[in-house]
Amino acid sequence: MNTSTTVSSIVMDPSNNITSSTPAIPPSTPLAVPWFTESFWSRDPTTAAARKMYGTILLVFTALVIICILSALPVYWGALWQTTSHVHNLKGWVVDFDGSTIGKSVSQGVMSTSGSPSMMTWEVVPATLFPDGLVDVESWILEEKIWVIIAISENATAGLQAAVLAANASYVSNATITAVVAEARSENAYKNIIRPIITGILDGVTASLNAHVVQTTAESGQNLTILAKSAPTLLTQPVSYTISNLRPFDVPVAAAVDFVGLIYLLILAFIITMVNYAARVEMTHLQDRLSFVSLLAMRILVPLTLYFPISLFYALLSQAFQVPFDRKFGHSGFLIYWMMSWFAMGALGLALESAVTLLTTKFVGFFLLLWVVANVSVCFFPPELLPGVFRYAPAMPFYNVQQAVRTIVFDTKNQLGLNFGVQLAWMGVSICTITVFQYFKRYRAIREHERPRDTEKRGGMRELIAAPLFADS
């Protein structure tokens, strides 16, 4: 017989005033679910139920990850797939300042390559468009109105003929043709597509021209032996070319600033989003105590305030590795880059703040993946080399940070006003969505908070109605 002491709880029955006692669980009774002792495949009902829920959660999230792989990641793969099919979207000009044999031959040779999807599209433009010669040609390139301009020097044919007749050893053949480009506009497009196309075309054109010049020289009765001794270049390579790279991508570490580093900038903003959410929702429940206006102000101003010093140290990291921010704007270049990093964190981070409102910490990672892919996909190659669906590039935060960095570090076309404006526009959109999403979340939270009170009031009213009008005291 069990001699354990029992604790009775007294319950009053209002109908007959009878009391009853219910024995409590003895303190020595073991727990129903033993802690820290079960194996993974335990048959204990509670552990089995927990194991089943655990497996279900993993399966569901694995399925969601696979869906992301099949839906989001192809965006980036698609941006790098068959870029050669869109090379024809890169435009180039041929300017014939010569107007004679060499100019016409080069123009015809370049134009003969145009038309294929895998080749640049060329157009012969009149030399009168460039009254100051190469100075005007360079300004068109620096203003990014065209990708490449191949210019044939003035009097190129007459100068070559005079040099052959005089056996001029000082003749510079590579001044005949100049291809003007700006690598820093898109170093990947230049390295992988533009430069190989230019060299391929001009190598073929000059080889044909050189053979023609040598044949013409021999037929003219010129003493080739004397010419070979005094000016051999006039026989071996009478026509050549120079690639004038106005803005070389000569700072390798800048790749961390204008491409890969942007992913890290987004990750930093994501960390702040997660910490901010945990601090106000899970650890302090502060958001349940604040008015809607105060909560909204906190959700917008606190992240922007935190982004300020973080973006400073992010910019200082690049400064420490000697990224030359002073090339175009002097010492102000670093300040401009810092402000661009801050604005970019605001554009990227507030979008995450908006997403986490609805998705919570459980699902916001999927939005982060999509946000990264959508931004990165338009940064490796210029929009002209991407399929039409990627023409959204100029509206993305990453793309505009990249353009700003190119302006500050490499002195490319200045569009800083537009670059900052896009970041501000994203912040404005995110502030609007945060407001809307938070309003609905707050409305739902208030309803859930008031429901127990409503239930209690309704229960009390039912008891009042059911009670006798003149109950005995």
Short mmCIF file of C-alpha atoms in Angstrom, two decimals:
data_model
loop_
_atom_site.label_atom_id
_atom_site.label_comp_id
_atom_site.label_asym_id
_atom_site.label_seq_id
_atom_site.Cartn_x
_atom_site.Cartn_y
_atom_site.Cartn_z
CA MET A 1 0.00 0.00 0.00
CA ASN A 2 1.30 3.46 -0.97
CA THR A 3 1.83 5.59 2.11
CA SER A 4 2.84 8.78 0.24
CA THR A 5 1.28 11.94 1.52
CA THR A 6 -1.36 13.39 -0.81
CA VAL A 7 -2.32 16.98 -1.26
CA SER A 8 -6.06 17.63 -1.54
CA SER A 9 -7.57 20.40 -3.59
CA ILE A 10 -10.99 21.48 -2.44
CA VAL A 11 -13.65 22.00 -5.09
CA MET A 12 -17.02 23.48 -4.17
CA ASP A 13 -20.05 22.19 -6.09
CA PRO A 14 -22.56 25.11 -6.15
CA SER A 15 -25.52 22.76 -6.63
CA ASN A 16 -25.17 20.62 -3.48
CA ASN A 17 -22.24 22.15 -1.54
CA ILE A 18 -20.34 18.84 -1.64
CA THR A 19 -16.55 18.95 -1.48
CA SER A 20 -14.24 16.49 -3.12
CA SER A 21 -10.53 15.86 -2.86
CA THR A 22 -8.17 14.99 -5.74
CA PRO A 23 -4.76 13.44 -4.94
CA ALA A 24 -1.80 15.32 -6.47
CA ILE A 25 1.13 13.64 -8.27
CA PRO A 26 3.70 12.58 -5.71
CA PRO A 27 6.93 14.58 -5.94
CA SER A 28 8.88 11.37 -6.45
CA THR A 29 7.02 10.44 -9.66
CA PRO A 30 9.47 10.43 -12.60
CA LEU A 31 8.99 12.81 -15.56
CA ALA A 32 6.84 11.48 -18.42
CA VAL A 33 9.57 12.51 -20.94
CA PRO A 34 13.05 11.77 -19.62
CA TRP A 35 15.42 14.60 -20.57
CA PHE A 36 18.89 14.08 -22.03
CA THR A 37 18.54 10.29 -22.15
CA GLU A 38 16.71 9.37 -25.37
CA SER A 39 18.30 8.05 -28.56
CA PHE A 40 17.26 9.57 -31.88
CA TRP A 41 15.17 6.50 -32.78
CA SER A 42 13.56 6.23 -29.34
CA ARG A 43 10.03 4.78 -29.27
CA ASP A 44 8.92 7.14 -26.55
CA PRO A 45 5.71 8.77 -27.88
CA THR A 46 6.81 12.33 -27.10
CA THR A 47 10.25 11.84 -28.62
CA ALA A 48 8.74 10.13 -31.66
CA ALA A 49 6.34 13.04 -32.17
CA ALA A 50 9.20 15.53 -31.86
CA ARG A 51 11.28 13.47 -34.30
CA LYS A 52 8.42 13.41 -36.81
CA MET A 53 7.97 17.18 -36.59
CA TYR A 54 11.74 17.68 -36.93
CA GLY A 55 11.83 15.57 -40.09
CA THR A 56 8.81 17.34 -41.54
CA ILE A 57 10.40 20.76 -41.01
CA LEU A 58 13.64 19.66 -42.66
CA LEU A 59 11.81 18.14 -45.62
CA VAL A 60 9.69 21.24 -46.16
CA PHE A 61 12.64 23.60 -46.03
CA THR A 62 14.74 21.32 -48.24
CA ALA A 63 11.91 21.40 -50.78
CA LEU A 64 11.86 25.20 -50.56
CA VAL A 65 15.62 25.33 -51.13
CA ILE A 66 15.25 23.12 -54.21
CA ILE A 67 12.51 25.41 -55.48
CA CYS A 68 14.88 28.35 -55.03
CA ILE A 69 17.60 26.49 -56.92
CA LEU A 70 15.22 25.90 -59.81
CA SER A 71 13.68 29.37 -59.82
CA ALA A 72 16.16 31.94 -58.45
CA LEU A 73 19.62 30.61 -59.31
CA PRO A 74 18.88 30.20 -63.04
CA VAL A 75 18.64 34.00 -63.14
CA TYR A 76 22.39 34.28 -62.50
CA TRP A 77 23.29 31.33 -64.71
CA GLY A 78 21.17 32.84 -67.46
CA ALA A 79 23.04 36.14 -67.21
CA LEU A 80 26.32 34.38 -68.05
CA TRP A 81 24.91 31.91 -70.57
CA GLN A 82 25.47 32.57 -74.27
CA THR A 83 26.69 36.14 -73.81
CA THR A 84 28.25 35.86 -77.27
CA SER A 85 24.73 35.76 -78.69
CA HIS A 86 24.22 39.36 -77.61
CA VAL A 87 27.56 40.86 -78.68
CA HIS A 88 25.82 42.60 -81.58
CA ASN A 89 24.28 44.95 -78.99
CA LEU A 90 27.73 46.49 -78.50
CA LYS A 91 28.10 49.36 -80.98
CA GLY A 92 31.29 50.53 -82.62
CA TRP A 93 32.15 53.31 -85.08
CA VAL A 94 34.70 53.59 -87.86
CA VAL A 95 35.97 57.10 -88.60
CA ASP A 96 37.97 57.57 -91.80
CA PHE A 97 40.12 60.69 -91.44
CA ASP A 98 42.25 59.44 -94.37
CA GLY A 99 39.68 59.23 -97.15
CA SER A 100 42.01 57.25 -99.37
CA THR A 101 43.18 53.66 -99.88
CA ILE A 102 44.00 52.75 -96.29
CA GLY A 103 40.89 54.44 -94.88
CA LYS A 104 38.58 52.75 -97.36
CA SER A 105 40.22 49.34 -96.90
CA VAL A 106 39.98 49.47 -93.13
CA SER A 107 36.38 50.68 -93.23
CA GLN A 108 35.34 47.92 -95.61
CA GLY A 109 37.24 45.29 -93.62
CA VAL A 110 35.62 46.28 -90.32
CA MET A 111 32.15 46.59 -91.79
CA SER A 112 32.40 43.13 -93.34
CA THR A 113 32.41 41.63 -89.82
CA SER A 114 29.22 43.37 -88.75
CA GLY A 115 25.87 41.60 -88.75
CA SER A 116 26.56 38.39 -86.87
CA PRO A 117 25.01 38.05 -83.36
CA SER A 118 28.44 37.13 -82.02
CA MET A 119 30.14 40.21 -83.49
CA MET A 120 29.92 43.88 -82.65
CA THR A 121 27.72 46.11 -84.78
CA TRP A 122 29.81 48.64 -86.69
CA GLU A 123 28.88 51.87 -88.40
CA VAL A 124 30.97 54.21 -90.55
CA VAL A 125 30.44 57.79 -89.38
CA PRO A 126 31.68 60.89 -91.21
CA ALA A 127 34.90 62.48 -90.04
CA THR A 128 33.16 65.87 -90.02
CA LEU A 129 31.49 64.81 -86.78
CA PHE A 130 34.91 65.10 -85.12
CA PRO A 131 36.37 68.51 -86.09
CA ASP A 132 39.15 68.20 -83.50
CA GLY A 133 40.17 64.71 -84.60
CA LEU A 134 41.13 62.21 -81.91
CA VAL A 135 40.29 64.68 -79.15
CA ASP A 136 36.64 64.53 -80.14
CA VAL A 137 36.83 60.77 -80.64
CA GLU A 138 38.05 60.33 -77.08
CA SER A 139 35.30 62.54 -75.67
CA TRP A 140 32.64 60.33 -77.28
CA ILE A 141 34.20 57.28 -75.65
CA LEU A 142 34.53 58.94 -72.24
CA GLU A 143 30.90 60.05 -72.38
CA GLU A 144 30.02 56.39 -73.03
CA LYS A 145 28.02 57.18 -76.15
CA ILE A 146 29.73 54.32 -77.99
CA TRP A 147 31.87 51.35 -76.95
CA VAL A 148 34.70 51.49 -79.53
CA ILE A 149 35.82 53.94 -82.21
CA ILE A 150 38.35 52.83 -84.83
CA ALA A 151 39.96 55.91 -86.33
CA ILE A 152 42.16 55.92 -89.47
CA SER A 153 44.70 58.72 -89.24
CA GLU A 154 44.52 61.74 -91.51
CA ASN A 155 46.70 61.40 -94.65
CA ALA A 156 47.56 57.82 -93.67
CA THR A 157 47.86 56.66 -97.31
CA ALA A 158 49.85 59.69 -98.46
CA GLY A 159 52.17 59.45 -95.46
CA LEU A 160 52.90 55.79 -96.14
CA GLN A 161 53.63 56.44 -99.80
CA ALA A 162 56.00 59.28 -98.94
CA ALA A 163 57.79 57.13 -96.36
CA VAL A 164 58.27 54.32 -98.91
CA LEU A 165 59.68 56.68 -101.53
CA ALA A 166 62.07 58.27 -99.04
CA ALA A 167 62.86 54.99 -97.25
CA ASN A 168 62.02 56.85 -94.04
CA ALA A 169 63.22 54.75 -91.09
CA SER A 170 61.38 57.00 -88.59
CA TYR A 171 57.98 56.10 -90.01
CA VAL A 172 55.64 54.88 -87.23
CA SER A 173 53.30 52.31 -88.69
CA ASN A 174 51.13 51.75 -85.60
CA ALA A 175 49.96 55.36 -85.74
CA THR A 176 47.98 54.55 -88.89
CA ILE A 177 44.97 53.08 -87.07
CA THR A 178 43.83 53.82 -83.53
CA ALA A 179 41.14 51.87 -81.69
CA VAL A 180 39.85 54.01 -78.83
CA VAL A 181 38.21 52.23 -75.85
CA ALA A 182 37.66 52.63 -72.09
CA GLU A 183 38.29 49.35 -70.26
CA ALA A 184 37.05 50.58 -66.87
CA ARG A 185 33.53 51.00 -68.26
CA SER A 186 33.31 47.19 -68.08
CA GLU A 187 36.55 45.32 -67.55
CA ASN A 188 34.89 41.95 -68.08
CA ALA A 189 33.32 42.94 -71.39
CA TYR A 190 36.60 44.49 -72.54
CA LYS A 191 38.77 41.54 -71.56
CA ASN A 192 36.48 38.77 -72.75
CA ILE A 193 34.77 40.28 -75.77
CA ILE A 194 35.76 43.75 -76.97
CA ARG A 195 39.55 43.47 -77.09
CA PRO A 196 39.56 40.00 -78.76
CA ILE A 197 37.16 41.29 -81.41
CA ILE A 198 39.20 44.43 -82.08
CA THR A 199 42.51 42.59 -82.35
CA GLY A 200 40.97 39.89 -84.52
CA ILE A 201 39.48 42.38 -86.97
CA LEU A 202 42.47 44.70 -87.17
CA ASP A 203 45.00 41.84 -87.43
CA GLY A 204 43.14 40.55 -90.44
CA VAL A 205 42.68 43.98 -92.03
CA THR A 206 46.31 45.05 -91.56
CA ALA A 207 47.65 41.70 -92.81
CA SER A 208 45.69 42.15 -96.05
CA LEU A 209 46.79 45.77 -96.36
CA ASN A 210 50.46 44.94 -95.72
CA ALA A 211 50.46 42.31 -98.43
CA HIS A 212 48.91 44.82 -100.83
CA VAL A 213 51.45 47.54 -99.91
CA VAL A 214 54.43 45.22 -100.42
CA GLN A 215 53.09 44.05 -103.77
CA THR A 216 52.44 47.61 -104.92
CA THR A 217 55.90 48.69 -103.80
CA ALA A 218 57.52 45.87 -105.75
CA GLU A 219 55.51 46.64 -108.85
CA SER A 220 56.45 50.31 -108.67
CA GLY A 221 60.11 49.53 -109.29
CA GLN A 222 61.22 50.50 -105.81
CA ASN A 223 64.51 48.91 -104.78
CA LEU A 224 63.30 46.49 -102.08
CA THR A 225 66.85 45.64 -101.01
CA ILE A 226 67.65 49.23 -100.13
CA LEU A 227 64.26 49.62 -98.45
CA ALA A 228 64.78 46.45 -96.40
CA LYS A 229 68.13 47.76 -95.11
CA SER A 230 67.13 51.34 -94.31
CA ALA A 231 63.47 50.97 -93.29
CA PRO A 232 62.53 47.30 -92.87
CA THR A 233 59.26 48.16 -91.11
CA LEU A 234 57.92 49.53 -94.41
CA LEU A 235 58.12 46.00 -95.80
CA THR A 236 57.34 43.85 -92.80
CA GLN A 237 54.55 45.91 -91.24
CA PRO A 238 53.78 49.13 -93.15
CA VAL A 239 50.29 49.37 -91.64
CA SER A 240 49.60 48.62 -87.99
CA TYR A 241 47.34 49.78 -85.19
CA THR A 242 47.28 50.96 -81.59
CA ILE A 243 44.64 50.31 -78.95
CA SER A 244 44.20 53.50 -76.95
CA ASN A 245 42.74 52.46 -73.60
CA LEU A 246 41.61 55.77 -72.11
CA ARG A 247 40.48 54.31 -68.79
CA PRO A 248 42.40 51.13 -67.97
CA PHE A 249 41.19 48.93 -65.13
CA ASP A 250 44.53 49.27 -63.38
CA VAL A 251 43.44 48.73 -59.76
CA PRO A 252 42.88 44.98 -59.32
CA VAL A 253 41.66 45.36 -55.74
CA ALA A 254 38.81 47.50 -57.08
CA ALA A 255 37.12 44.25 -58.14
CA ALA A 256 36.40 43.71 -54.43
CA VAL A 257 34.79 47.15 -54.28
CA ASP A 258 32.63 47.14 -57.39
CA PHE A 259 31.53 43.48 -57.56
CA VAL A 260 32.32 40.79 -54.96
CA GLY A 261 32.42 43.26 -52.08
CA LEU A 262 28.84 44.28 -52.81
CA ILE A 263 27.69 40.81 -51.72
CA TYR A 264 29.46 41.34 -48.40
CA LEU A 265 27.77 44.72 -48.06
CA LEU A 266 24.40 43.01 -48.42
CA ILE A 267 25.36 40.32 -45.90
CA LEU A 268 26.31 43.00 -43.37
CA ALA A 269 22.91 44.63 -43.85
CA PHE A 270 21.27 41.21 -43.40
CA ILE A 271 23.08 40.68 -40.11
CA ILE A 272 21.76 43.99 -38.81
CA THR A 273 18.26 43.02 -39.92
CA MET A 274 18.40 39.73 -38.02
CA VAL A 275 19.87 41.30 -34.87
CA ASN A 276 17.32 44.10 -34.96
CA TYR A 277 14.47 41.61 -35.31
CA ALA A 278 15.72 39.39 -32.49
CA ALA A 279 16.29 42.36 -30.19
CA ARG A 280 12.88 43.98 -30.61
CA VAL A 281 10.70 40.86 -31.09
CA GLU A 282 12.20 37.86 -29.37
CA MET A 283 14.47 39.15 -26.61
CA THR A 284 12.81 42.33 -25.31
CA HIS A 285 9.31 42.26 -26.87
CA LEU A 286 9.80 46.01 -27.19
CA GLN A 287 7.67 46.25 -30.29
CA ASP A 288 4.65 45.05 -28.30
CA ARG A 289 4.99 48.04 -25.99
CA LEU A 290 5.45 50.83 -28.56
CA SER A 291 2.81 52.78 -30.42
CA PHE A 292 2.63 52.22 -34.16
CA VAL A 293 4.36 55.51 -34.98
CA SER A 294 7.17 54.87 -32.49
CA LEU A 295 7.65 51.32 -33.72
CA LEU A 296 7.74 52.46 -37.34
CA ALA A 297 10.29 55.18 -36.56
CA MET A 298 12.43 52.69 -34.66
CA ARG A 299 12.34 50.14 -37.50
CA ILE A 300 13.48 52.72 -40.06
CA LEU A 301 15.83 55.01 -38.16
CA VAL A 302 17.67 52.44 -36.06
CA PRO A 303 18.97 50.40 -39.04
CA LEU A 304 19.95 53.55 -40.96
CA THR A 305 21.82 54.77 -37.89
CA LEU A 306 23.66 51.46 -37.53
CA TYR A 307 24.50 51.38 -41.23
CA PHE A 308 26.34 54.70 -40.86
CA PRO A 309 29.38 53.52 -38.84
CA ILE A 310 29.34 50.08 -40.49
CA SER A 311 29.59 51.62 -43.96
CA LEU A 312 32.41 53.84 -42.72
CA PHE A 313 34.54 50.88 -41.62
CA TYR A 314 33.59 49.06 -44.82
CA ALA A 315 34.93 52.02 -46.82
CA LEU A 316 38.02 52.28 -44.62
CA LEU A 317 38.83 48.66 -45.44
CA SER A 318 39.17 49.56 -49.13
CA GLN A 319 41.15 52.67 -48.21
CA ALA A 320 43.55 50.50 -46.19
CA PHE A 321 44.22 48.41 -49.29
CA GLN A 322 45.07 51.57 -51.23
CA VAL A 323 42.09 51.87 -53.53
CA PRO A 324 42.73 55.31 -55.12
CA PHE A 325 39.54 57.16 -54.29
CA ASP A 326 41.21 60.52 -55.04
CA ARG A 327 41.63 60.18 -58.80
CA LYS A 328 38.61 62.24 -59.85
CA PHE A 329 37.35 64.17 -56.82
CA GLY A 330 40.50 64.42 -54.74
CA HIS A 331 40.10 63.75 -51.03
CA SER A 332 36.33 64.07 -51.42
CA GLY A 333 36.34 60.79 -53.33
CA PHE A 334 36.52 58.74 -50.14
CA LEU A 335 33.64 60.67 -48.58
CA ILE A 336 31.52 60.13 -51.72
CA TYR A 337 32.28 56.41 -51.67
CA TRP A 338 31.43 56.19 -47.97
CA MET A 339 28.10 57.94 -48.55
CA MET A 340 27.35 55.65 -51.50
CA SER A 341 28.07 52.61 -49.31
CA TRP A 342 25.76 54.00 -46.63
CA PHE A 343 22.98 54.69 -49.12
CA ALA A 344 23.44 51.25 -50.65
CA MET A 345 23.18 49.58 -47.23
CA GLY A 346 19.98 51.56 -46.70
CA ALA A 347 18.56 50.41 -50.03
CA LEU A 348 19.58 46.78 -49.49
CA GLY A 349 18.92 46.57 -45.75
CA LEU A 350 15.54 48.28 -45.60
CA ALA A 351 14.30 45.88 -48.25
CA LEU A 352 15.28 43.05 -45.91
CA GLU A 353 13.60 44.87 -43.01
CA SER A 354 10.43 44.96 -45.08
CA ALA A 355 10.68 41.29 -46.05
CA VAL A 356 11.31 40.03 -42.52
CA THR A 357 8.07 41.67 -41.36
CA LEU A 358 6.01 39.14 -43.29
CA LEU A 359 8.43 36.27 -43.74
CA THR A 360 9.91 36.34 -40.22
CA THR A 361 13.34 34.92 -39.54
CA LYS A 362 12.24 31.47 -40.70
CA PHE A 363 11.77 32.41 -44.35
CA VAL A 364 13.60 35.71 -44.89
CA GLY A 365 16.69 33.76 -46.05
CA PHE A 366 14.83 32.83 -49.22
CA PHE A 367 14.23 36.50 -49.98
CA LEU A 368 17.92 37.18 -49.29
CA LEU A 369 18.88 34.60 -51.92
CA LEU A 370 16.58 36.18 -54.49
CA TRP A 371 17.81 39.67 -53.58
CA VAL A 372 21.45 38.64 -54.03
CA VAL A 373 20.84 36.88 -57.34
CA ALA A 374 18.79 39.74 -58.80
CA ASN A 375 21.57 42.21 -57.99
CA VAL A 376 24.65 40.14 -58.85
CA SER A 377 23.29 38.95 -62.20
CA VAL A 378 23.50 42.42 -63.74
CA CYS A 379 26.99 43.33 -62.54
CA PHE A 380 29.40 40.98 -64.29
CA PHE A 381 28.61 42.10 -67.86
CA PRO A 382 26.96 45.31 -69.10
CA PRO A 383 23.22 45.16 -69.86
CA GLU A 384 23.92 45.14 -73.61
CA LEU A 385 25.42 41.66 -73.32
CA LEU A 386 22.55 40.23 -71.29
CA PRO A 387 19.17 38.88 -72.43
CA GLY A 388 16.36 41.39 -72.56
CA VAL A 389 14.94 40.34 -69.19
CA PHE A 390 18.01 41.83 -67.49
CA ARG A 391 17.37 45.34 -68.74
CA TYR A 392 16.28 46.14 -65.19
CA ALA A 393 19.99 46.52 -64.35
CA PRO A 394 20.07 50.35 -64.05
CA ALA A 395 17.40 50.14 -61.35
CA MET A 396 19.34 47.81 -59.02
CA PRO A 397 21.40 48.94 -56.00
CA PHE A 398 24.47 46.84 -56.89
CA TYR A 399 24.64 48.19 -60.44
CA ASN A 400 24.54 51.80 -59.27
CA VAL A 401 27.19 51.27 -56.60
CA GLN A 402 29.36 49.71 -59.30
CA GLN A 403 28.86 52.68 -61.62
CA ALA A 404 29.68 55.09 -58.81
CA VAL A 405 32.88 53.22 -57.96
CA ARG A 406 33.97 53.34 -61.60
CA THR A 407 33.40 57.09 -61.63
CA ILE A 408 35.31 57.69 -58.39
CA VAL A 409 38.22 55.32 -59.00
CA PHE A 410 38.58 55.23 -62.80
CA ASP A 411 37.11 58.61 -63.82
CA THR A 412 34.44 57.14 -66.08
CA LYS A 413 31.22 58.97 -66.96
CA ASN A 414 29.85 60.83 -63.95
CA GLN A 415 26.29 59.76 -63.13
CA LEU A 416 26.52 60.03 -59.35
CA GLY A 417 23.25 61.93 -59.10
CA LEU A 418 21.41 59.05 -60.75
CA ASN A 419 23.33 56.47 -58.70
CA PHE A 420 22.38 58.10 -55.40
CA GLY A 421 18.84 58.69 -56.64
CA VAL A 422 18.27 54.99 -57.31
CA GLN A 423 19.36 54.11 -53.77
CA LEU A 424 17.01 56.73 -52.34
CA ALA A 425 14.17 55.40 -54.46
CA TRP A 426 14.70 51.89 -53.08
CA MET A 427 14.72 53.26 -49.53
CA GLY A 428 11.46 55.08 -50.24
CA VAL A 429 9.83 51.92 -51.59
CA SER A 430 11.02 49.90 -48.59
CA ILE A 431 9.76 52.51 -46.12
CA CYS A 432 6.33 52.34 -47.76
CA THR A 433 6.24 48.53 -47.66
CA ILE A 434 7.50 48.43 -44.07
CA THR A 435 4.67 50.78 -43.13
CA VAL A 436 2.01 48.69 -44.84
CA PHE A 437 3.31 45.33 -43.65
CA GLN A 438 3.82 46.53 -40.08
CA TYR A 439 0.32 47.99 -39.99
CA PHE A 440 -1.23 44.63 -40.80
CA LYS A 441 1.06 42.82 -38.37
CA ARG A 442 0.18 45.32 -35.65
CA TYR A 443 -3.55 44.99 -36.40
CA ARG A 444 -3.30 41.20 -36.14
CA ALA A 445 -1.26 41.40 -32.92
CA ILE A 446 -3.83 43.72 -31.31
CA ARG A 447 -6.68 41.39 -32.28
CA GLU A 448 -4.87 38.40 -30.77
CA HIS A 449 -4.13 40.38 -27.63
CA GLU A 450 -7.77 41.41 -27.19
CA ARG A 451 -9.27 37.98 -27.94
CA PRO A 452 -8.69 36.51 -24.42
CA ARG A 453 -10.32 39.58 -22.88
CA ASP A 454 -13.31 39.26 -25.19
CA THR A 455 -13.61 35.57 -24.29
CA GLU A 456 -13.42 36.37 -20.58
CA LYS A 457 -16.04 39.08 -20.90
CA ARG A 458 -18.38 36.83 -22.83
CA GLY A 459 -17.92 34.03 -20.27
CA GLY A 460 -18.62 36.40 -17.40
CA MET A 461 -21.76 37.67 -19.11
CA ARG A 462 -23.04 34.12 -19.62
CA GLU A 463 -22.52 33.37 -15.89
CA LEU A 464 -24.32 36.56 -14.93
CA ILE A 465 -27.33 35.70 -17.10
CA ALA A 466 -27.46 32.09 -15.83
CA ALA A 467 -27.28 33.09 -12.12
CA PRO A 468 -30.52 33.35 -10.06
CA LEU A 469 -31.87 36.85 -9.74
CA PHE A 470 -32.16 36.60 -5.92
CA ALA A 471 -29.35 34.24 -4.96
CA ASP A 472 -28.81 33.39 -1.31
CA SER A 473 -25.85 35.24 0.12
#
